[in-house]
Amino acid sequence: MISVPFKEFEEITEDDYHKIGFRAGIEIHQQLDTKYKLFCRCTSPRPPYDDSYQFEIYRTFRPALSELGEIDPSILMEYKSKKEIIYRINRESVCLYELDQSPPFEINQYALDIVISYCLKFRARIVDEIYICRKYHLDGSIPSGYQRTAMVGLDGEYCFKGKKIRLPEITIEEDAAREIFDSFHQRAYYLDRLGVPLIEIVTEPAFNSPTELKEFAEAIRNEFLVAGNVRQGSGTLRMDLNISIDGSHRCEIKGVDKISRIPILAYNEARRQWSLLRLRDELHSRNITPRNFKYDVYELSSILKHTSFYPIQKALGNGGVVYCIKLPNWGGLLKWPTQRYVSFSQEISERVRVIACLTDSPNIIVSDIIDNTISQQEIDKTKKFIGASKYDGFVIVWGSPDDVQTAIEEIKIRAFEATVGVPAESRRALPSGATGFERILPGSQRMYPDTDLPYITISKDRIAGLSLVPKESYSERVRWCVQVGFPKNLAHRIATSSRFYLIRELVDKHQIGPNLLAKVFIEFFSALKKKNYKTKNLSNDRLKEILLMYKNGKIVRAGIYKAIEYALKGKWNEIPTKLAPASNEDLDRAYNKSLELFTSKKIYHPEKKKEILIGFMMEQLRGRVEGSEVVKFIETKLNEE
């Protein structure tokens, strides 16, 4: 174990990660671009989602034995929380299948074809027969309590930074519902996203630093964008990070929705595991081991019945209780730093929040951090009552009697786990860049075959047909962009554009310059989106017509933007007349009118006559003439005068 302090995020190097034995894998979940959901025929909604709903239903969950007579520990953990689940339902995107009131439909074959094509892209071995399985999800995000998923490809690979990254599994599955809130014993979801088809790509733990992990995620995202048939936008790509260091168990960080957040999340998780191993060693040095771990429990309701600390005061006023768990010889360790700006007490607080459902903050008081909680007099009374010396630690928890009993059990469990090291957990990505407890890491017992659906035979002809689809890579596209003359800093955006094939045709077949196309597809489109135009509604055929109009001299370069705007407004027929290139007569008329305006209006800077006339003329002829031509025309006229 390294004895030097863990370096700060801004200072840590790849060599430092190597010293602690950093290892990471990633699970990438990408929504597929399909019209319908995976196991029903409801429309597959797109982000941004509509939060309107017509009715709600309430449900609770209970664990059931698997076919082997076992129960996954993560399912038992969810059951202990006694959650009531609320589902908000919009009839436009939800049917009886999502509510678990109807058997599944046949799998969406188009979605399956997309996943098979990605298996071919990543050189995975496609299974002969696909069996739909059920994977338990007792957090309420799926009303049935399980997610339907199926293995499609095995042992794929991806060449990354000179090495082959093995992709053991490529699966198709349905997305879960969108969480609205999670408070006390209630959790609420919108069901619209439930059932949207996903592809999941799982890697081996082949990455030795957070930066490498981030770069790989970017590479796969780029491959998705290049190959197509995937959705773009917030929440359509989500990642789970599997991270461990030497001496620790694997921990999974769930729900990472931005690739840019991977380095800080992976750093904090590595730092947390490293710190927990050091905490274990410190506990052992104090003779606190798994074999002789001790604790004592005391009720403090009578001791703190007159407290002015509002959270406890409120709990007691509502018939709640206050308890204290004494941890002998733990003095100073409850504030042991784990992540950046996070202490071990937060590990306990998270367990209490998630499992005991004491979600108000703060939900515990620890002996090492008592500022802004109960008074010093109450601390002294508590220490005397429980017989705590300066070498002991304690945790105070309050709430309803049942919730507090659950919390006491979880506090004992988490303190005991500290004597062992790093517990195997699923953790959530927090906005701060830290990670927070979500649930115990699921085991293999959570998945079993689905008897509602038949197996699917994947024929050689089906695979052969999909093999004919071009499988060019992101790097090949970027290489083409640079070769034909696109600016290097824009090559990525062109390569991943959904209109890439149109752009390539315009360059290769119609000899339209890359700089102009970059301006059109990046600058013009960005400006139009800011004006709330839905540029996706403009077909490639229309775009090609506009650019060929320019190529053939029917509109000028400056008219391309206006032509696209006219097309988006539904005024396609007005383009030939309103954007026809200005003739000499048009220039003369516009110039004469500009002179009239110059003499009739109050001009504050007459010495800037040329610039003012240019502005007047451009207002009249915008989109029909290049600005440089107007400047040249006015200079000639003024020289003649």
XYZ file of C-alpha atoms in Angstrom:
641
model
C 0.000 0.000 0.000
C 1.337 3.452 -0.953
C 1.952 5.669 2.085
C 2.262 9.038 0.303
C -0.877 11.218 -0.043
C -3.080 10.706 -3.082
C -2.313 13.475 -5.572
C -4.902 16.062 -6.527
C -6.857 15.657 -9.763
C -4.883 18.398 -11.518
C -1.537 16.811 -10.586
C -2.019 13.047 -10.872
C -0.266 11.276 -13.758
C -0.721 8.022 -15.644
C 2.297 6.653 -13.788
C 0.542 7.376 -10.478
C -2.477 5.373 -11.634
C -0.163 2.554 -12.643
C 1.348 2.477 -9.143
C -2.039 1.921 -7.472
C -3.039 -0.716 -10.044
C -5.892 1.262 -11.600
C -8.064 -0.908 -13.854
C -11.281 0.056 -15.585
C -13.815 -1.250 -18.034
C -16.875 0.445 -19.473
C -20.434 -0.482 -20.421
C -21.818 1.818 -23.108
C -25.594 2.071 -23.569
C -26.755 3.821 -26.725
C -30.368 4.425 -27.766
C -31.163 3.156 -31.258
C -32.964 5.363 -33.766
C -36.154 3.365 -34.318
C -39.753 4.394 -34.823
C -41.125 1.856 -32.338
C -40.081 0.461 -28.976
C -38.358 -2.894 -28.560
C -41.185 -5.164 -27.358
C -44.338 -3.222 -28.231
C -45.530 -0.990 -31.038
C -45.690 2.260 -29.095
C -43.902 5.173 -30.695
C -40.346 5.440 -29.428
C -40.162 9.016 -28.051
C -37.202 11.287 -28.647
C -35.573 13.771 -26.295
C -36.462 16.355 -25.176
C -39.248 14.278 -23.637
C -42.785 15.494 -22.995
C -43.508 15.557 -19.252
C -47.282 15.672 -19.668
C -49.262 12.657 -18.411
C -52.908 11.618 -18.087
C -52.862 9.379 -15.015
C -50.694 7.782 -12.322
C -50.455 4.291 -10.870
C -48.832 3.180 -7.602
C -46.934 -0.049 -7.001
C -44.719 -1.804 -4.475
C -42.227 -4.607 -5.113
C -41.189 -7.734 -3.314
C -38.356 -10.183 -4.059
C -38.974 -13.629 -5.503
C -36.779 -16.710 -5.665
C -34.917 -17.375 -8.879
C -35.300 -20.695 -10.675
C -32.322 -21.899 -8.610
C -34.045 -20.932 -5.372
C -31.776 -17.919 -4.764
C -32.342 -14.188 -4.277
C -29.854 -11.606 -5.494
C -28.508 -9.466 -2.600
C -29.149 -6.219 -4.515
C -32.829 -7.174 -4.757
C -33.028 -7.767 -1.011
C -31.442 -4.365 -0.456
C -34.094 -2.650 -2.590
C -36.831 -4.541 -0.736
C -35.523 -3.276 2.606
C -36.152 0.298 1.466
C -39.954 -0.361 1.331
C -40.400 2.020 -1.585
C -43.761 2.941 -3.078
C -43.347 3.542 -6.805
C -45.383 6.128 -8.709
C -45.684 5.890 -12.501
C -46.841 8.812 -14.623
C -48.312 7.684 -17.894
C -48.802 9.399 -21.246
C -51.081 7.390 -23.554
C -49.139 8.576 -26.610
C -46.087 6.495 -25.705
C -47.232 3.876 -23.168
C -49.420 0.786 -23.525
C -50.338 -2.203 -21.344
C -46.964 -3.823 -22.028
C -45.044 -1.101 -20.183
C -47.464 -1.532 -17.257
C -46.783 -5.291 -17.183
C -50.418 -5.986 -17.998
C -49.771 -7.530 -21.405
C -47.285 -10.062 -22.810
C -44.464 -8.651 -24.964
C -44.803 -8.313 -28.712
C -42.251 -9.853 -31.068
C -38.901 -8.103 -30.809
C -38.387 -5.065 -33.041
C -36.543 -6.696 -35.946
C -35.215 -3.408 -37.291
C -33.593 -2.676 -33.932
C -32.130 -6.177 -33.917
C -30.679 -5.625 -37.407
C -28.970 -2.458 -36.158
C -27.324 -4.369 -33.318
C -26.254 -7.187 -35.654
C -24.665 -4.617 -37.977
C -22.699 -3.206 -35.036
C -21.585 -6.722 -34.131
C -20.209 -6.992 -37.654
C -18.541 -3.590 -37.335
C -16.807 -4.641 -34.120
C -15.966 -8.111 -35.471
C -18.022 -9.917 -32.832
C -19.181 -13.512 -33.195
C -22.935 -13.356 -33.754
C -24.864 -16.012 -31.861
C -26.875 -18.571 -33.836
C -29.930 -18.263 -31.605
C -30.999 -15.252 -29.545
C -32.700 -15.943 -26.223
C -34.475 -13.098 -24.472
C -33.623 -12.965 -20.766
C -35.094 -11.144 -17.793
C -32.742 -9.073 -15.652
C -34.105 -8.058 -12.259
C -34.573 -4.311 -11.622
C -36.290 -3.819 -8.295
C -35.558 -0.086 -8.047
C -38.908 0.576 -9.723
C -37.515 1.852 -13.021
C -39.336 -1.016 -14.788
C -42.891 -1.867 -13.597
C -42.450 -5.588 -14.270
C -39.411 -5.680 -11.970
C -37.127 -6.911 -14.754
C -35.544 -5.662 -17.952
C -35.682 -7.735 -21.129
C -32.253 -8.161 -22.682
C -30.605 -10.493 -25.183
C -27.044 -11.397 -26.126
C -26.370 -10.796 -29.825
C -22.577 -10.750 -30.216
C -19.625 -12.256 -28.339
C -15.873 -11.622 -28.321
C -15.807 -8.464 -30.401
C -12.798 -6.178 -30.609
C -11.905 -2.582 -31.312
C -8.490 -1.243 -32.253
C -7.675 1.625 -29.919
C -4.316 3.414 -29.546
C -2.411 0.515 -31.045
C -4.020 -2.254 -28.998
C -7.097 -4.420 -29.404
C -9.782 -3.865 -26.782
C -11.854 -6.984 -26.295
C -15.636 -6.550 -26.258
C -16.919 -9.708 -24.543
C -20.619 -8.853 -24.940
C -22.807 -6.853 -27.302
C -26.469 -6.984 -26.295
C -29.829 -5.499 -27.184
C -32.102 -4.382 -24.365
C -34.914 -2.022 -23.468
C -34.309 1.311 -21.777
C -35.678 2.026 -18.289
C -38.138 4.701 -17.177
C -37.101 8.292 -16.393
C -36.826 9.087 -12.703
C -38.677 12.205 -11.489
C -37.935 12.193 -7.772
C -36.817 9.901 -4.947
C -37.799 11.054 -1.469
C -38.349 9.042 1.717
C -40.397 5.962 0.781
C -41.601 7.248 -2.587
C -39.970 7.201 -5.983
C -41.600 8.442 -9.200
C -40.981 7.780 -12.900
C -42.222 8.796 -16.325
C -42.830 5.673 -18.401
C -42.373 7.242 -21.857
C -38.702 6.218 -22.255
C -39.335 2.688 -20.992
C -38.823 0.155 -23.785
C -36.769 2.318 -26.154
C -34.243 -0.035 -27.839
C -30.639 0.120 -26.620
C -27.389 -1.430 -27.711
C -25.018 -2.254 -24.854
C -21.306 -2.748 -25.483
C -19.212 -4.181 -22.638
C -15.420 -4.034 -22.557
C -12.852 -5.967 -20.585
C -11.003 -4.035 -17.827
C -8.355 -2.896 -20.286
C -7.899 0.763 -19.326
C -5.184 1.955 -16.965
C -6.130 5.595 -16.491
C -9.279 7.764 -16.523
C -7.988 9.658 -19.557
C -7.659 6.439 -21.539
C -11.184 5.467 -20.482
C -12.536 8.828 -21.667
C -10.720 8.596 -25.005
C -12.136 5.129 -25.632
C -15.678 6.326 -24.865
C -15.173 9.178 -27.339
C -13.930 6.732 -29.955
C -16.986 4.474 -29.594
C -19.330 7.456 -29.633
C -17.713 8.610 -32.870
C -18.188 5.139 -34.351
C -21.876 5.328 -33.412
C -22.207 8.707 -35.080
C -20.439 7.471 -38.201
C -22.388 4.224 -38.569
C -25.714 5.915 -37.796
C -29.045 4.465 -36.674
C -28.457 5.876 -33.182
C -30.021 8.820 -31.427
C -28.260 12.007 -30.452
C -29.046 14.377 -27.622
C -29.061 14.502 -23.855
C -29.499 11.105 -22.201
C -29.321 9.006 -25.390
C -25.799 7.797 -24.530
C -25.162 6.590 -20.986
C -22.190 4.760 -19.544
C -21.368 2.600 -16.545
C -17.738 2.572 -15.382
C -16.269 -0.521 -13.694
C -13.278 0.543 -11.605
C -10.890 -1.190 -9.211
C -7.355 -0.780 -7.864
C -4.937 -3.294 -6.350
C -6.499 -4.809 -3.248
C -10.061 -3.622 -3.872
C -13.260 -5.057 -5.292
C -14.772 -3.793 -8.539
C -17.207 -0.908 -8.097
C -19.591 0.229 -10.805
C -20.400 3.910 -11.435
C -23.872 4.060 -12.979
C -25.518 6.611 -15.216
C -22.589 8.651 -16.546
C -24.306 10.755 -19.209
C -21.412 12.956 -20.335
C -18.066 11.653 -21.579
C -16.347 14.785 -20.290
C -17.215 13.729 -16.712
C -15.414 10.373 -16.906
C -11.949 11.573 -15.724
C -13.114 13.265 -12.506
C -15.554 10.452 -11.645
C -12.927 7.764 -12.229
C -10.352 9.786 -10.272
C -12.686 10.174 -7.286
C -13.598 6.492 -7.303
C -9.936 5.431 -7.454
C -9.151 7.859 -4.645
C -12.090 6.532 -2.613
C -10.961 2.917 -2.951
C -7.350 3.846 -2.127
C -8.502 5.792 0.945
C -10.787 2.976 2.122
C -7.880 0.525 1.982
C -5.805 2.905 4.096
C -8.727 3.272 6.507
C -8.875 -0.518 6.802
C -5.179 -0.614 7.643
C -5.636 2.098 10.264
C -8.530 0.162 11.818
C -6.416 -2.993 11.931
C -3.612 -1.042 13.618
C -6.165 -0.173 16.320
C -7.103 -3.862 16.601
C -10.485 -3.301 14.915
C -10.740 -6.276 12.555
C -13.620 -8.316 11.127
C -13.074 -10.878 13.863
C -13.326 -8.492 16.833
C -15.503 -5.691 15.402
C -17.713 -4.229 18.147
C -20.495 -1.685 18.474
C -23.127 -0.596 20.998
C -26.582 0.874 20.392
C -28.287 3.427 22.650
C -31.582 5.291 22.475
C -31.095 9.047 22.915
C -34.713 10.216 22.711
C -34.743 11.206 26.386
C -31.292 12.786 26.228
C -32.114 15.009 23.221
C -35.837 15.603 23.802
C -35.251 19.345 24.361
C -32.725 19.869 21.555
C -32.921 22.974 19.399
C -31.448 21.088 16.414
C -34.445 21.207 14.067
C -34.115 17.841 12.246
C -34.129 15.898 15.539
C -36.731 18.213 17.039
C -39.012 17.589 14.039
C -38.512 13.794 14.181
C -39.370 13.631 17.894
C -42.385 15.875 17.362
C -43.693 13.425 14.743
C -43.370 10.421 17.056
C -39.889 9.474 15.890
C -36.879 8.262 17.838
C -33.172 9.087 18.139
C -30.493 6.408 18.435
C -26.736 6.384 18.782
C -24.315 3.712 17.577
C -21.031 3.770 19.500
C -17.950 2.517 17.657
C -15.190 1.785 20.198
C -11.735 3.125 19.315
C -13.021 4.836 16.125
C -12.103 8.327 17.315
C -11.201 10.608 14.364
C -11.927 7.997 11.693
C -15.475 9.048 10.778
C -14.027 12.161 9.123
C -11.417 10.088 7.265
C -11.151 11.661 3.759
C -12.317 9.363 0.972
C -13.053 11.338 -2.186
C -12.207 14.916 -3.012
C -14.010 17.033 -0.363
C -15.812 13.903 0.948
C -15.287 11.999 4.212
C -16.138 8.462 5.362
C -19.188 9.783 7.222
C -20.728 10.391 3.796
C -20.445 6.657 3.043
C -22.612 5.987 6.110
C -25.019 8.809 5.285
C -25.563 7.441 1.770
C -26.455 3.974 3.062
C -28.944 5.525 5.483
C -30.434 7.651 2.707
C -30.783 4.869 0.147
C -31.790 1.881 2.283
C -33.457 3.415 5.360
C -35.031 6.157 3.174
C -34.001 8.931 5.555
C -33.509 11.287 2.631
C -33.507 14.649 4.405
C -30.065 16.184 4.774
C -28.445 15.904 7.228
C -29.629 12.432 8.204
C -26.847 11.578 10.677
C -24.464 13.289 13.116
C -21.000 11.815 13.619
C -18.749 12.450 16.591
C -15.896 13.817 14.474
C -18.037 16.450 12.674
C -20.409 18.183 15.101
C -20.379 21.785 13.850
C -23.842 23.269 13.235
C -25.628 20.265 14.757
C -26.516 19.620 18.400
C -24.965 21.802 21.085
C -21.695 21.034 22.835
C -23.649 20.463 26.042
C -25.763 17.829 24.276
C -22.627 16.238 22.851
C -21.175 16.003 26.364
C -24.420 14.505 27.718
C -24.456 11.979 24.869
C -20.854 10.937 25.478
C -21.531 10.489 29.185
C -24.732 8.521 28.530
C -23.078 6.060 26.115
C -19.802 5.949 28.037
C -17.697 7.199 25.125
C -14.089 8.200 25.672
C -12.054 10.514 23.452
C -10.863 7.410 21.598
C -14.383 6.334 20.574
C -16.590 7.414 17.719
C -20.360 7.475 17.445
C -23.148 8.046 14.915
C -26.513 9.577 15.807
C -29.537 8.854 13.593
C -33.184 9.911 13.919
C -36.526 9.343 12.210
C -39.506 6.980 12.372
C -38.917 3.887 14.548
C -38.906 1.444 11.632
C -36.597 3.568 9.472
C -34.179 4.125 12.345
C -33.943 0.386 13.012
C -33.073 -0.140 9.336
C -30.555 2.709 9.560
C -28.891 1.202 12.649
C -28.414 -2.069 10.795
C -26.912 -0.293 7.770
C -24.564 1.793 9.922
C -23.293 -1.391 11.579
C -22.865 -3.088 8.215
C -20.986 -0.157 6.657
C -18.682 0.198 9.687
C -17.959 -3.532 9.602
C -17.235 -3.378 5.846
C -14.608 -0.719 6.574
C -12.613 -3.359 8.466
C -12.591 -5.528 5.330
C -11.748 -2.897 2.704
C -13.769 -1.809 -0.310
C -17.285 -3.266 -0.622
C -18.459 -4.221 -4.108
C -21.093 -1.596 -4.942
C -23.022 0.102 -7.692
C -22.547 3.836 -7.245
C -24.160 6.807 -8.923
C -22.392 9.694 -10.613
C -22.979 12.885 -8.623
C -22.945 16.378 -10.209
C -19.919 17.296 -8.061
C -17.791 14.618 -9.744
C -17.915 12.386 -6.678
C -19.702 9.034 -6.549
C -22.497 8.040 -4.179
C -23.854 4.693 -3.010
C -26.708 3.284 -5.094
C -26.949 -0.404 -4.268
C -24.987 -3.549 -3.546
C -23.361 -4.875 -6.705
C -25.766 -7.353 -8.358
C -24.804 -10.978 -8.803
C -25.473 -13.534 -11.518
C -28.733 -14.612 -9.871
C -30.537 -11.542 -11.211
C -30.854 -12.849 -14.802
C -32.821 -15.806 -16.148
C -34.528 -16.854 -19.446
C -37.819 -15.224 -20.440
C -40.542 -17.795 -21.118
C -42.893 -15.286 -22.797
C -40.840 -15.054 -25.985
C -39.470 -17.715 -28.356
C -35.818 -17.840 -29.316
C -34.792 -16.127 -32.561
C -32.676 -17.923 -35.136
C -30.151 -15.679 -36.885
C -29.736 -16.982 -40.409
C -26.562 -16.725 -42.463
C -28.522 -14.918 -45.181
C -29.574 -12.232 -42.713
C -25.992 -11.687 -41.611
C -24.781 -11.708 -45.212
C -27.321 -9.028 -46.152
C -26.219 -6.772 -43.336
C -22.572 -7.404 -44.218
C -23.120 -5.526 -47.490
C -23.711 -2.258 -45.591
C -20.510 -0.128 -45.625
C -18.622 -0.405 -42.332
C -16.192 2.503 -42.683
C -14.635 3.714 -39.465
C -14.530 7.150 -37.896
C -10.780 7.412 -38.563
C -11.326 6.663 -42.266
C -13.864 9.476 -42.527
C -11.598 11.951 -40.744
C -8.736 10.974 -43.046
C -10.924 11.692 -46.106
C -12.002 15.069 -44.679
C -8.417 16.179 -44.201
C -7.313 14.859 -47.601
C -9.967 16.796 -49.553
C -9.252 20.042 -47.687
C -11.660 20.455 -44.793
C -10.084 22.454 -41.940
C -8.550 20.008 -39.437
C -10.408 21.542 -36.518
C -13.725 20.843 -38.303
C -12.928 17.354 -39.625
C -14.537 15.651 -36.604
C -17.821 17.518 -37.039
C -17.974 16.778 -40.750
C -17.049 13.108 -40.249
C -19.773 12.576 -37.646
C -22.428 14.609 -39.454
C -25.636 12.747 -40.278
C -25.301 14.323 -43.768
C -21.779 13.026 -44.373
C -22.688 11.037 -47.495
C -24.297 14.131 -49.035
C -21.193 16.180 -48.230
C -18.945 13.563 -49.794
C -21.076 13.486 -52.942
C -20.988 17.293 -53.217
C -17.194 17.271 -52.951
C -16.354 14.217 -55.066
C -19.054 14.421 -57.748
C -20.009 18.101 -57.943
C -16.637 19.669 -57.043
C -18.043 22.046 -54.427
C -15.304 23.355 -52.156
C -14.839 21.978 -48.623
C -14.570 25.452 -47.061
C -17.972 26.440 -48.405
C -19.533 23.157 -47.293
C -18.047 23.543 -43.807
C -19.579 27.023 -43.640
C -22.974 25.724 -44.771
C -23.221 22.570 -42.651
C -21.649 23.984 -39.493
C -21.933 27.784 -39.388
C -25.216 28.214 -41.284
C -26.935 25.304 -39.552
C -25.856 26.518 -36.102
C -27.239 29.995 -36.853
C -30.540 28.561 -38.095
C -30.922 26.382 -35.000
C -30.483 29.471 -32.828
C -33.462 30.936 -34.690
C -35.421 27.779 -33.701
C -35.499 26.313 -37.202
C -35.724 22.514 -37.282
C -32.919 21.875 -39.738
C -33.476 18.106 -39.563
C -36.717 18.672 -41.479
C -34.778 19.773 -44.553
C -34.100 16.761 -46.762
C -30.743 16.002 -48.331
C -32.318 16.306 -51.781
C -33.422 19.884 -51.090
C -30.010 20.783 -49.711
C -28.320 19.327 -52.750
C -30.615 21.314 -55.048
C -29.743 24.560 -53.251
C -26.004 23.928 -53.499
C -26.307 22.944 -57.161
C -28.238 26.193 -57.780
C -25.164 27.990 -56.478
C -22.844 25.779 -58.538
C -24.849 26.567 -61.687
C -25.024 30.311 -61.011
C -28.747 30.450 -60.192
C -28.025 31.897 -56.740
C -24.915 33.537 -55.348
C -22.827 32.244 -52.453
C -24.412 34.824 -50.132
C -27.856 33.502 -51.098
C -27.274 29.942 -49.863
C -28.199 30.820 -46.266
C -31.366 32.641 -47.368
C -32.311 29.773 -49.690
C -32.066 27.273 -46.827
C -34.146 29.631 -44.666
C -36.799 29.906 -47.413
C -36.899 26.115 -47.743
C -37.395 25.677 -43.985
C -40.225 28.242 -44.088
C -41.957 26.275 -46.854
C -41.241 28.996 -49.447
C -39.256 26.839 -51.850
C -40.969 28.272 -54.961
C -39.841 31.805 -54.063
C -36.132 30.974 -54.223
C -35.680 31.345 -58.034
C -37.278 34.807 -58.108
C -36.373 36.405 -54.770
C -32.806 35.096 -54.729
C -31.906 35.440 -58.408
C -28.458 37.081 -58.752
C -28.704 40.881 -58.977
C -28.194 42.337 -62.449
C -26.422 45.637 -63.226
C -29.835 47.282 -63.473
C -30.703 45.958 -59.995
C -27.453 47.399 -58.655
C -28.146 50.789 -60.252
C -31.674 50.930 -58.837
C -30.480 49.935 -55.373
C -27.681 52.527 -55.549
C -30.018 55.335 -56.575
C -32.458 54.468 -53.797
C -29.560 54.378 -51.328
C -28.515 57.886 -52.419
C -32.068 59.104 -51.842
C -32.052 57.612 -48.349
C -28.664 59.168 -47.629
C -29.896 62.660 -48.550
C -33.357 62.365 -46.952
C -32.355 60.808 -43.627
C -30.520 62.518 -40.786
C -26.967 61.223 -41.091
C -24.748 61.689 -38.062
C -21.487 60.756 -39.778
C -21.673 61.961 -43.421
C -17.935 61.392 -43.753
C -18.722 57.653 -43.720
C -20.808 57.888 -46.873
C -19.342 54.753 -48.467
C -20.051 52.517 -45.485
C -23.579 53.917 -45.112
C -24.374 53.363 -48.800
C -23.057 49.797 -48.566
C -25.438 49.149 -45.683
C -28.421 50.605 -47.565
C -27.666 48.538 -50.674
C -27.135 45.289 -48.749
C -30.511 45.730 -47.086
C -32.135 45.791 -50.520
C -30.082 43.070 -52.194
C -29.144 40.731 -49.327
C -28.884 37.165 -50.583
C -28.704 38.288 -54.222
C -25.232 39.763 -54.359
C -21.878 39.279 -52.684
C -20.810 41.996 -50.281
C -17.485 42.431 -52.075
C -19.324 43.165 -55.324
C -21.401 45.893 -53.649
C -18.254 47.481 -52.199
C -16.563 47.495 -55.598
C -19.693 48.905 -57.296
C -20.040 51.801 -54.805
C -16.325 52.649 -54.975
C -16.615 52.913 -58.760
C -19.689 55.151 -58.499
C -18.111 57.436 -55.936
C -14.935 57.766 -57.995
C -17.043 58.766 -60.994
C -18.609 61.546 -58.947
